[in-house]
C-alpha cells in the first residue's frame, strides 16, 4: 500500500498522510484531531485561491468537531475508524450548520434546517467536515464549469477541469486539502473526476447510502460515494456512510458489503475479468486506451482471467440517460420557485406568483440546468412520453439485461473510466453534446444501479495527465471492485516506486512559486 | 440517427410550462442546442423494445412503509427562517392568477 | 325563472329535465384521520397555529424524501373493500406536475394509471328508488397547503394583492373516490348526487377512517354535470368546485342542469370548464379557463417503491370491517318493523343512532320513532339545532315513554316532563317529582274529582244522562281544572260516562 512515511509531525507532511494513517495516528495519540484540522485548513488557505475547490470553509465548526474527537479520545470513549480525519463534503448535501447551495444562485446562502443522513453519519463517525465543495450546478455537468460560482481547477494542471459534477471534491483531495471527500454519482460524477484527477472514486450500489438530504438531481440514479487517494481510504469512507436509512424508501435494507476487508485483500487470482467491447474505439484518447490496455495486461499478469464481453445496448445508454435524468430533474427542480426559500426575483407587489416564479428561475438557474429542465419537460409531455421517457426506461431494462448476462460469464467488467484526460477549461463549455460524451463509460452502471469505481492506472503519455480504470461489479458486490482496485493500485505503486499523486506538482509549483516571489 | 427536431415555438412552450422566463436571445440559443440534443437522444427509438418492460427502479423493492407515528415537527420559526417573505406565521407569496 | 350569472335565462328545472337528460359524476376527496401525515411524521391537525405541523418532507425542502404511511394504505384498502372494489395486487404512486404555491414541491404525489382500488359500487336511495352508483377508482394522494388571499373583496383569489400560505395541511393523506357517470336519474339527479355524498360520508364515518366534515374540509366534493337531448350522446361536462355542504351538492347539480339547458336552448355549446359554486346565490361561475388542457406529465414516483398488498393483509382488513351503514339500516329496519318512509325520515333527521339507543333502553320502536320525529324534532327546530344536540338522552326519552305506558304520565304531562329535562331541571323522574307532574292519584282521587264535577254541573250531567255524550267534555274540563291538569283526561271521561250513562 502506498505510504508517505508515517508519524511526521509537520503540517505540510501531515496533509500528505492517507486517511488510514491519520486515523491511526489520532487513535495512538501521536497527533491530535485539532492539529490535523488546523493543518488542512492552512493548506486550504494556501491553495484554494488556485484550485477553488471549496464554496464554504467551515473553520470554526471543523475545529470544534476536531476538539470534540480529542476530548472523547482523552476520556477513553470508543472512536470509529475514521475519527478525527478531515473531509470535504460536496455542496449538494444539507448541513444544518453550513449553507447548502448546490453551486446555484437560486440557493445562494440557503441554510437548511436539517442534516442529510450522510452528513449525520459522518459527524457520528467523528469525521471532521472542513467545508462544502464546488460542483456543477445541481450536479449537472462533467467539468464543474457549470457552477454559478466559478469552476474548480485540476491540481495537475490549473488550466484544466477537475471533472464533474463532483469536481470540487476531487480537486480538494488531489490538492491535499483533505484526504477524503464525498461526492455524488448520477452519470459518472464521482468516477470521472476521480479519473482525471488521479484519485480513487466509487459509485456504490444504488441505495447503498441514503439520499435523505441529498438535493435530488435524478432520483433513480443519484448515489453518494467516496473520493480518496487510496483504495483503502475510499473503503473506510464507504463503510462510514453506508447502510439502510428508514428516511429513504429506496435505500437498501441489506448488510454493507465488506469493502474494507476487500481493500486489504489485493488478490485477483482466478478472478474473471471482462473487457467491455463497446466502451472503446473512436473518441477515446490514445493515451487513455494505452494505459487501459496496460492495466488489463497487468490484471492478466496478476492471475486474473481476462476475456472480452459484448454489451450491445451500452451504445444506447447515453441517450437513455439523457432522457431519464432530465425528466426526473425537471420535476425535482420544480420546487425552486422563490416562494419558500432561496432567491426571489421580481416581486414588486404587482407581479403575479407565476411571473415571480418564472423570473426567479430564469435568474437563479444556469444554462445547463435550464436545458435539462426543458428537455425533461419535453420527454414527459403527453404525446412524447412513450417515445422518449417510456422508451428510455425500456432501454434501461436492456442495459440491465446486458449486465446480468455479462456477469454470468465474468466476475467484474472493466473499461476506461472516461474517454479523455482532463480537458482545458472552456473547451467544451459551449458544446453540450461534447460535454455529455465524458459520461460514455460511466452511465451504464448508473442505469443498472450496480457498483463501479475508478482507480488510477497511470498518466497518459501525450499530456502527462491521469487516466482511470473503471471496474464494475453486480449490485451488492461492491467488495469485488475494491478487491480489483486494490490489486491494481498495489502493483502500480510498486512498479512506480511511489504513489501517483506525488507527481501532481502543478499545484505545489503554483503555490511555491508564489511563496518564492513573496519572499 | 432518427430524424427528429424541435422547433423554436415548442421550446418557448416548454419554457412557459417549466416557468422559465427566457429572453429572445436565450430562446434562439436553447432552441438550436435542444434541437441537436433531442436529435441525439431520439436514438433510443432505434432500439427494438416490443415486450420489454420499462425499469423505473433497478432492484424491484416493494412495500417500504413507515408506522403511523407522530414525530416532532420543525416548528414555525425554523420553517419560516429562510422564507423570502413571511407574514402572520405564513409564507407570503405574490398574487396567484390561476384558481386551483 | 332563475337567471344565470351571465344574465341569460336558465331553464326552470322541471322543464329542463323534461327535455334534457342529465349525466352526473362525483369526485370526492376524503382526508384520512391517521395520526401522522402521508409521507412524514408530522401530526394531522386542524386549526393548529400556521406552519406548526411541518417538516422538511411536507415542506418539500431540497433533499427531503417521502416514506409511505402504512396506516394510510390500510385505511384506503378498507374504503375500497367497503365500496366493493378490486384491490390492486401491485400499484404505484406517480408525480402530478404543476406549479402552484400551495404545493411545496410543485408536484403532487398521487396515483395515476395504477390506483390502489378499482371497479366498485355503492347503493344509494333517492326519491324512493335505489341506485347503484359505480365507483371507477379509489386512490391515495397528498393534500396541499392552504392559502389566505389578502386584499381582494371577498377573500377569494380574484382581485387579491398577495397570498399567505400555511403548509400544515400539506401532506395529509387524501383519498380520492371517483364515480362512474350516473345516467338516467332525470329529475332525481340532484337528489341522487346528494344521496351519494351522504352515503359515502356515513360509510367513511362508520369505517373510522375520517371525521368527514364538509365544513372543515375533511370531505370535499367536485360535481361533474352534463345534459343532452334524450337519446343523444352525452353532452360536454363541466366540473363544479367549492361545493361545501350536502345541500350545495344538490343545488349545484340543479343549477348546472338549468344553466346548461339554457345554453343549449339558445343554440350555443356548453364549454368544458371548471366552475365555482356560490353558496349565497346558488349559482356557478366559470373558474380557471382551460384554453389548453393541463398536461400533468405524470410519471412513476422515483422516490417510492411500488405497493403490493399481500392477500393475507387484505383478508385481515376485510375481516375487521365494521357493519356498513346500508347493512346496519337494513338490520335495524327489520328489527324495528318500520316502513321505508319512516327509516328515510329517521335517517334524514340524523336520528338513527338516537333511535337505536332509545330502543335499546327498552322503548317500543313505534313510540321511539314518534317521539324523535315529532315532539323532539319540533323542539330541535325551535332551538335551531340538530336532534343530536338536544340536551336529552335516548335513555331519558325511553324513561318518559315507559312512564306514559305505565299510566304514570299522560302524553300531555310527558311533554311537560320533556320541557323540564331540556331546561336542565334533571332526569325525567326528578322533573316529575319537582314539578308534581304525576297523573292524579288512583281511582279514588279521580273518582272524587269526577263526582265533584258532576255535582257542580247538574244540567250538564243531565244532558249526558239523556245521551248527549259530547257534553261529557265540559265535565272533563272541570275535572282537569280541579286537578290542575294532572288528571288523565281519557280516564276521567270514561269514569264520567260510566257514572252517568252506564
mmCIF file with all atom_site columns, N, CA, C and O in Angstrom, chain C residues 6 16-17 22 60 80 112 148 173 198 209 216 279 298 300 304 311 337 347 357 373 384-385 409 430 442 451 459 491:
data_model
loop_
_atom_site.group_PDB
_atom_site.id
_atom_site.type_symbol
_atom_site.label_atom_id
_atom_site.label_alt_id
_atom_site.label_comp_id
_atom_site.label_asym_id
_atom_site.label_entity_id
_atom_site.label_seq_id
_atom_site.pdbx_PDB_ins_code
_atom_site.Cartn_x
_atom_site.Cartn_y
_atom_site.Cartn_z
_atom_site.occupancy
_atom_site.B_iso_or_equiv
_atom_site.pdbx_formal_charge
_atom_site.auth_seq_id
_atom_site.auth_comp_id
_atom_site.auth_asym_id
_atom_site.auth_atom_id
_atom_site.pdbx_PDB_model_num
ATOM 1   N N  . UNK C 1 6   ? -74.533  34.967  -16.013 1.00 0.00 ? 6   UNK C N  1
ATOM 2   C CA . UNK C 1 6   ? -74.275  35.762  -17.212 1.00 0.00 ? 6   UNK C CA 1
ATOM 3   C C  . UNK C 1 6   ? -75.513  36.545  -17.633 1.00 0.00 ? 6   UNK C C  1
ATOM 4   O O  . UNK C 1 6   ? -75.521  37.210  -18.644 1.00 0.00 ? 6   UNK C O  1
ATOM 5   N N  . UNK C 1 16  ? -86.315  21.743  -17.819 1.00 0.00 ? 16  UNK C N  1
ATOM 6   C CA . UNK C 1 16  ? -85.003  21.280  -18.282 1.00 0.00 ? 16  UNK C CA 1
ATOM 7   C C  . UNK C 1 16  ? -84.938  19.753  -18.298 1.00 0.00 ? 16  UNK C C  1
ATOM 8   O O  . UNK C 1 16  ? -84.476  19.159  -19.275 1.00 0.00 ? 16  UNK C O  1
ATOM 9   N N  . UNK C 1 17  ? -85.388  19.138  -17.222 1.00 0.00 ? 17  UNK C N  1
ATOM 10  C CA . UNK C 1 17  ? -85.249  17.674  -17.161 1.00 0.00 ? 17  UNK C CA 1
ATOM 11  C C  . UNK C 1 17  ? -86.315  16.958  -17.989 1.00 0.00 ? 17  UNK C C  1
ATOM 12  O O  . UNK C 1 17  ? -86.215  15.758  -18.225 1.00 0.00 ? 17  UNK C O  1
ATOM 13  N N  . UNK C 1 22  ? -79.840  14.583  -17.875 1.00 0.00 ? 22  UNK C N  1
ATOM 14  C CA . UNK C 1 22  ? -78.567  14.905  -17.233 1.00 0.00 ? 22  UNK C CA 1
ATOM 15  C C  . UNK C 1 22  ? -77.733  13.649  -16.963 1.00 0.00 ? 22  UNK C C  1
ATOM 16  O O  . UNK C 1 22  ? -78.285  12.570  -16.751 1.00 0.00 ? 22  UNK C O  1
ATOM 17  N N  . UNK C 1 60  ? -41.343  20.012  1.482   1.00 0.00 ? 60  UNK C N  1
ATOM 18  C CA . UNK C 1 60  ? -40.667  19.782  0.213   1.00 0.00 ? 60  UNK C CA 1
ATOM 19  C C  . UNK C 1 60  ? -39.298  20.430  0.140   1.00 0.00 ? 60  UNK C C  1
ATOM 20  O O  . UNK C 1 60  ? -38.849  20.832  -0.938  1.00 0.00 ? 60  UNK C O  1
ATOM 21  N N  . UNK C 1 80  ? -61.832  0.832   -0.028  1.00 0.00 ? 80  UNK C N  1
ATOM 22  C CA . UNK C 1 80  ? -62.029  0.104   -1.275  1.00 0.00 ? 80  UNK C CA 1
ATOM 23  C C  . UNK C 1 80  ? -62.875  -1.144  -1.068  1.00 0.00 ? 80  UNK C C  1
ATOM 24  O O  . UNK C 1 80  ? -63.777  -1.442  -1.859  1.00 0.00 ? 80  UNK C O  1
ATOM 25  N N  . UNK C 1 112 ? -51.810  7.567   -10.666 1.00 0.00 ? 112 UNK C N  1
ATOM 26  C CA . UNK C 1 112 ? -52.301  7.914   -11.998 1.00 0.00 ? 112 UNK C CA 1
ATOM 27  C C  . UNK C 1 112 ? -52.995  6.721   -12.634 1.00 0.00 ? 112 UNK C C  1
ATOM 28  O O  . UNK C 1 112 ? -54.184  6.494   -12.403 1.00 0.00 ? 112 UNK C O  1
ATOM 29  N N  . UNK C 1 148 ? -54.457  31.941  2.245   1.00 0.00 ? 148 UNK C N  1
ATOM 30  C CA . UNK C 1 148 ? -55.368  33.041  2.532   1.00 0.00 ? 148 UNK C CA 1
ATOM 31  C C  . UNK C 1 148 ? -55.076  34.096  1.486   1.00 0.00 ? 148 UNK C C  1
ATOM 32  O O  . UNK C 1 148 ? -53.916  34.450  1.296   1.00 0.00 ? 148 UNK C O  1
ATOM 33  N N  . UNK C 1 173 ? -52.905  12.668  4.314   1.00 0.00 ? 173 UNK C N  1
ATOM 34  C CA . UNK C 1 173 ? -53.330  11.682  3.312   1.00 0.00 ? 173 UNK C CA 1
ATOM 35  C C  . UNK C 1 173 ? -54.738  12.006  2.812   1.00 0.00 ? 173 UNK C C  1
ATOM 36  O O  . UNK C 1 173 ? -55.625  12.308  3.594   1.00 0.00 ? 173 UNK C O  1
ATOM 37  N N  . UNK C 1 198 ? -73.943  11.747  0.823   1.00 0.00 ? 198 UNK C N  1
ATOM 38  C CA . UNK C 1 198 ? -74.378  11.439  2.193   1.00 0.00 ? 198 UNK C CA 1
ATOM 39  C C  . UNK C 1 198 ? -73.991  10.012  2.571   1.00 0.00 ? 198 UNK C C  1
ATOM 40  O O  . UNK C 1 198 ? -73.445  9.768   3.653   1.00 0.00 ? 198 UNK C O  1
ATOM 41  N N  . UNK C 1 209 ? -62.312  6.013   9.315   1.00 0.00 ? 209 UNK C N  1
ATOM 42  C CA . UNK C 1 209 ? -61.118  6.457   8.600   1.00 0.00 ? 209 UNK C CA 1
ATOM 43  C C  . UNK C 1 209 ? -61.003  7.970   8.500   1.00 0.00 ? 209 UNK C C  1
ATOM 44  O O  . UNK C 1 209 ? -59.964  8.492   8.100   1.00 0.00 ? 209 UNK C O  1
ATOM 45  N N  . UNK C 1 216 ? -65.258  21.415  7.591   1.00 0.00 ? 216 UNK C N  1
ATOM 46  C CA . UNK C 1 216 ? -63.848  21.578  7.925   1.00 0.00 ? 216 UNK C CA 1
ATOM 47  C C  . UNK C 1 216 ? -62.934  21.151  6.781   1.00 0.00 ? 216 UNK C C  1
ATOM 48  O O  . UNK C 1 216 ? -61.720  21.211  6.898   1.00 0.00 ? 216 UNK C O  1
ATOM 49  N N  . UNK C 1 279 ? -72.310  29.710  -2.627  1.00 0.00 ? 279 UNK C N  1
ATOM 50  C CA . UNK C 1 279 ? -73.260  29.381  -1.572  1.00 0.00 ? 279 UNK C CA 1
ATOM 51  C C  . UNK C 1 279 ? -74.419  30.377  -1.496  1.00 0.00 ? 279 UNK C C  1
ATOM 52  O O  . UNK C 1 279 ? -75.574  30.008  -1.348  1.00 0.00 ? 279 UNK C O  1
ATOM 53  N N  . UNK C 1 298 ? -47.456  13.089  -15.903 1.00 0.00 ? 298 UNK C N  1
ATOM 54  C CA . UNK C 1 298 ? -47.360  12.034  -14.900 1.00 0.00 ? 298 UNK C CA 1
ATOM 55  C C  . UNK C 1 298 ? -46.205  11.075  -15.213 1.00 0.00 ? 298 UNK C C  1
ATOM 56  O O  . UNK C 1 298 ? -46.017  10.675  -16.360 1.00 0.00 ? 298 UNK C O  1
ATOM 57  N N  . UNK C 1 300 ? -43.963  7.639   -12.939 1.00 0.00 ? 300 UNK C N  1
ATOM 58  C CA . UNK C 1 300 ? -43.929  6.922   -11.669 1.00 0.00 ? 300 UNK C CA 1
ATOM 59  C C  . UNK C 1 300 ? -42.993  7.612   -10.677 1.00 0.00 ? 300 UNK C C  1
ATOM 60  O O  . UNK C 1 300 ? -41.895  8.034   -11.041 1.00 0.00 ? 300 UNK C O  1
ATOM 61  N N  . UNK C 1 304 ? -40.302  6.514   -4.384  1.00 0.00 ? 304 UNK C N  1
ATOM 62  C CA . UNK C 1 304 ? -41.072  5.492   -3.674  1.00 0.00 ? 304 UNK C CA 1
ATOM 63  C C  . UNK C 1 304 ? -41.019  4.182   -4.443  1.00 0.00 ? 304 UNK C C  1
ATOM 64  O O  . UNK C 1 304 ? -40.867  4.183   -5.659  1.00 0.00 ? 304 UNK C O  1
ATOM 65  N N  . UNK C 1 311 ? -52.169  -10.693 -0.005  1.00 0.00 ? 311 UNK C N  1
ATOM 66  C CA . UNK C 1 311 ? -53.563  -11.142 0.162   1.00 0.00 ? 311 UNK C CA 1
ATOM 67  C C  . UNK C 1 311 ? -53.948  -11.349 1.631   1.00 0.00 ? 311 UNK C C  1
ATOM 68  O O  . UNK C 1 311 ? -55.078  -11.060 2.011   1.00 0.00 ? 311 UNK C O  1
ATOM 69  N N  . UNK C 1 337 ? -89.272  -3.129  12.462  1.00 0.00 ? 337 UNK C N  1
ATOM 70  C CA . UNK C 1 337 ? -90.511  -3.303  11.724  1.00 0.00 ? 337 UNK C CA 1
ATOM 71  C C  . UNK C 1 337 ? -91.089  -1.984  11.226  1.00 0.00 ? 337 UNK C C  1
ATOM 72  O O  . UNK C 1 337 ? -92.304  -1.806  11.202  1.00 0.00 ? 337 UNK C O  1
ATOM 73  N N  . UNK C 1 347 ? -83.401  8.739   9.092   1.00 0.00 ? 347 UNK C N  1
ATOM 74  C CA . UNK C 1 347 ? -82.065  8.938   8.554   1.00 0.00 ? 347 UNK C CA 1
ATOM 75  C C  . UNK C 1 347 ? -81.823  10.398  8.225   1.00 0.00 ? 347 UNK C C  1
ATOM 76  O O  . UNK C 1 347 ? -80.782  10.971  8.546   1.00 0.00 ? 347 UNK C O  1
ATOM 77  N N  . UNK C 1 357 ? -80.440  3.653   20.407  1.00 0.00 ? 357 UNK C N  1
ATOM 78  C CA . UNK C 1 357 ? -80.195  3.693   21.849  1.00 0.00 ? 357 UNK C CA 1
ATOM 79  C C  . UNK C 1 357 ? -81.501  3.752   22.624  1.00 0.00 ? 357 UNK C C  1
ATOM 80  O O  . UNK C 1 357 ? -81.605  3.179   23.718  1.00 0.00 ? 357 UNK C O  1
ATOM 81  N N  . UNK C 1 373 ? -89.268  11.893  15.933  1.00 0.00 ? 373 UNK C N  1
ATOM 82  C CA . UNK C 1 373 ? -89.614  12.539  14.671  1.00 0.00 ? 373 UNK C CA 1
ATOM 83  C C  . UNK C 1 373 ? -90.641  13.652  14.844  1.00 0.00 ? 373 UNK C C  1
ATOM 84  O O  . UNK C 1 373 ? -90.746  14.532  13.998  1.00 0.00 ? 373 UNK C O  1
ATOM 85  N N  . UNK C 1 384 ? -83.200  25.668  16.835  1.00 0.00 ? 384 UNK C N  1
ATOM 86  C CA . UNK C 1 384 ? -82.244  25.860  15.746  1.00 0.00 ? 384 UNK C CA 1
ATOM 87  C C  . UNK C 1 384 ? -81.054  24.931  15.813  1.00 0.00 ? 384 UNK C C  1
ATOM 88  O O  . UNK C 1 384 ? -79.976  25.252  15.309  1.00 0.00 ? 384 UNK C O  1
ATOM 89  N N  . UNK C 1 385 ? -81.242  23.755  16.425  1.00 0.00 ? 385 UNK C N  1
ATOM 90  C CA . UNK C 1 385 ? -80.114  22.806  16.491  1.00 0.00 ? 385 UNK C CA 1
ATOM 91  C C  . UNK C 1 385 ? -80.514  21.471  15.873  1.00 0.00 ? 385 UNK C C  1
ATOM 92  O O  . UNK C 1 385 ? -81.633  21.284  15.447  1.00 0.00 ? 385 UNK C O  1
ATOM 93  N N  . UNK C 1 409 ? -97.869  8.843   33.562  1.00 0.00 ? 409 UNK C N  1
ATOM 94  C CA . UNK C 1 409 ? -97.940  10.135  32.885  1.00 0.00 ? 409 UNK C CA 1
ATOM 95  C C  . UNK C 1 409 ? -98.923  10.035  31.741  1.00 0.00 ? 409 UNK C C  1
ATOM 96  O O  . UNK C 1 409 ? -99.045  8.993   31.106  1.00 0.00 ? 409 UNK C O  1
ATOM 97  N N  . UNK C 1 430 ? -86.877  13.111  38.283  1.00 0.00 ? 430 UNK C N  1
ATOM 98  C CA . UNK C 1 430 ? -86.642  14.305  39.092  1.00 0.00 ? 430 UNK C CA 1
ATOM 99  C C  . UNK C 1 430 ? -87.603  15.414  38.707  1.00 0.00 ? 430 UNK C C  1
ATOM 100 O O  . UNK C 1 430 ? -88.152  16.113  39.564  1.00 0.00 ? 430 UNK C O  1
ATOM 101 N N  . UNK C 1 442 ? -104.930 7.413   42.210  1.00 0.00 ? 442 UNK C N  1
ATOM 102 C CA . UNK C 1 442 ? -105.539 6.182   41.740  1.00 0.00 ? 442 UNK C CA 1
ATOM 103 C C  . UNK C 1 442 ? -106.997 6.451   41.440  1.00 0.00 ? 442 UNK C C  1
ATOM 104 O O  . UNK C 1 442 ? -107.453 7.599   41.310  1.00 0.00 ? 442 UNK C O  1
ATOM 105 N N  . UNK C 1 451 ? -116.848 13.005  40.754  1.00 0.00 ? 451 UNK C N  1
ATOM 106 C CA . UNK C 1 451 ? -118.120 13.221  41.494  1.00 0.00 ? 451 UNK C CA 1
ATOM 107 C C  . UNK C 1 451 ? -118.324 14.703  41.774  1.00 0.00 ? 451 UNK C C  1
ATOM 108 O O  . UNK C 1 451 ? -119.449 15.224  41.661  1.00 0.00 ? 451 UNK C O  1
ATOM 109 N N  . UNK C 1 459 ? -126.880 20.421  35.292  1.00 0.00 ? 459 UNK C N  1
ATOM 110 C CA . UNK C 1 459 ? -127.553 20.458  34.000  1.00 0.00 ? 459 UNK C CA 1
ATOM 111 C C  . UNK C 1 459 ? -126.714 19.747  32.931  1.00 0.00 ? 459 UNK C C  1
ATOM 112 O O  . UNK C 1 459 ? -127.255 19.057  32.046  1.00 0.00 ? 459 UNK C O  1
ATOM 113 N N  . UNK C 1 491 ? -109.305 8.838   30.935  1.00 0.00 ? 491 UNK C N  1
ATOM 114 C CA . UNK C 1 491 ? -109.860 8.026   32.008  1.00 0.00 ? 491 UNK C CA 1
ATOM 115 C C  . UNK C 1 491 ? -110.967 8.787   32.739  1.00 0.00 ? 491 UNK C C  1
ATOM 116 O O  . UNK C 1 491 ? -111.985 8.211   33.155  1.00 0.00 ? 491 UNK C O  1
#
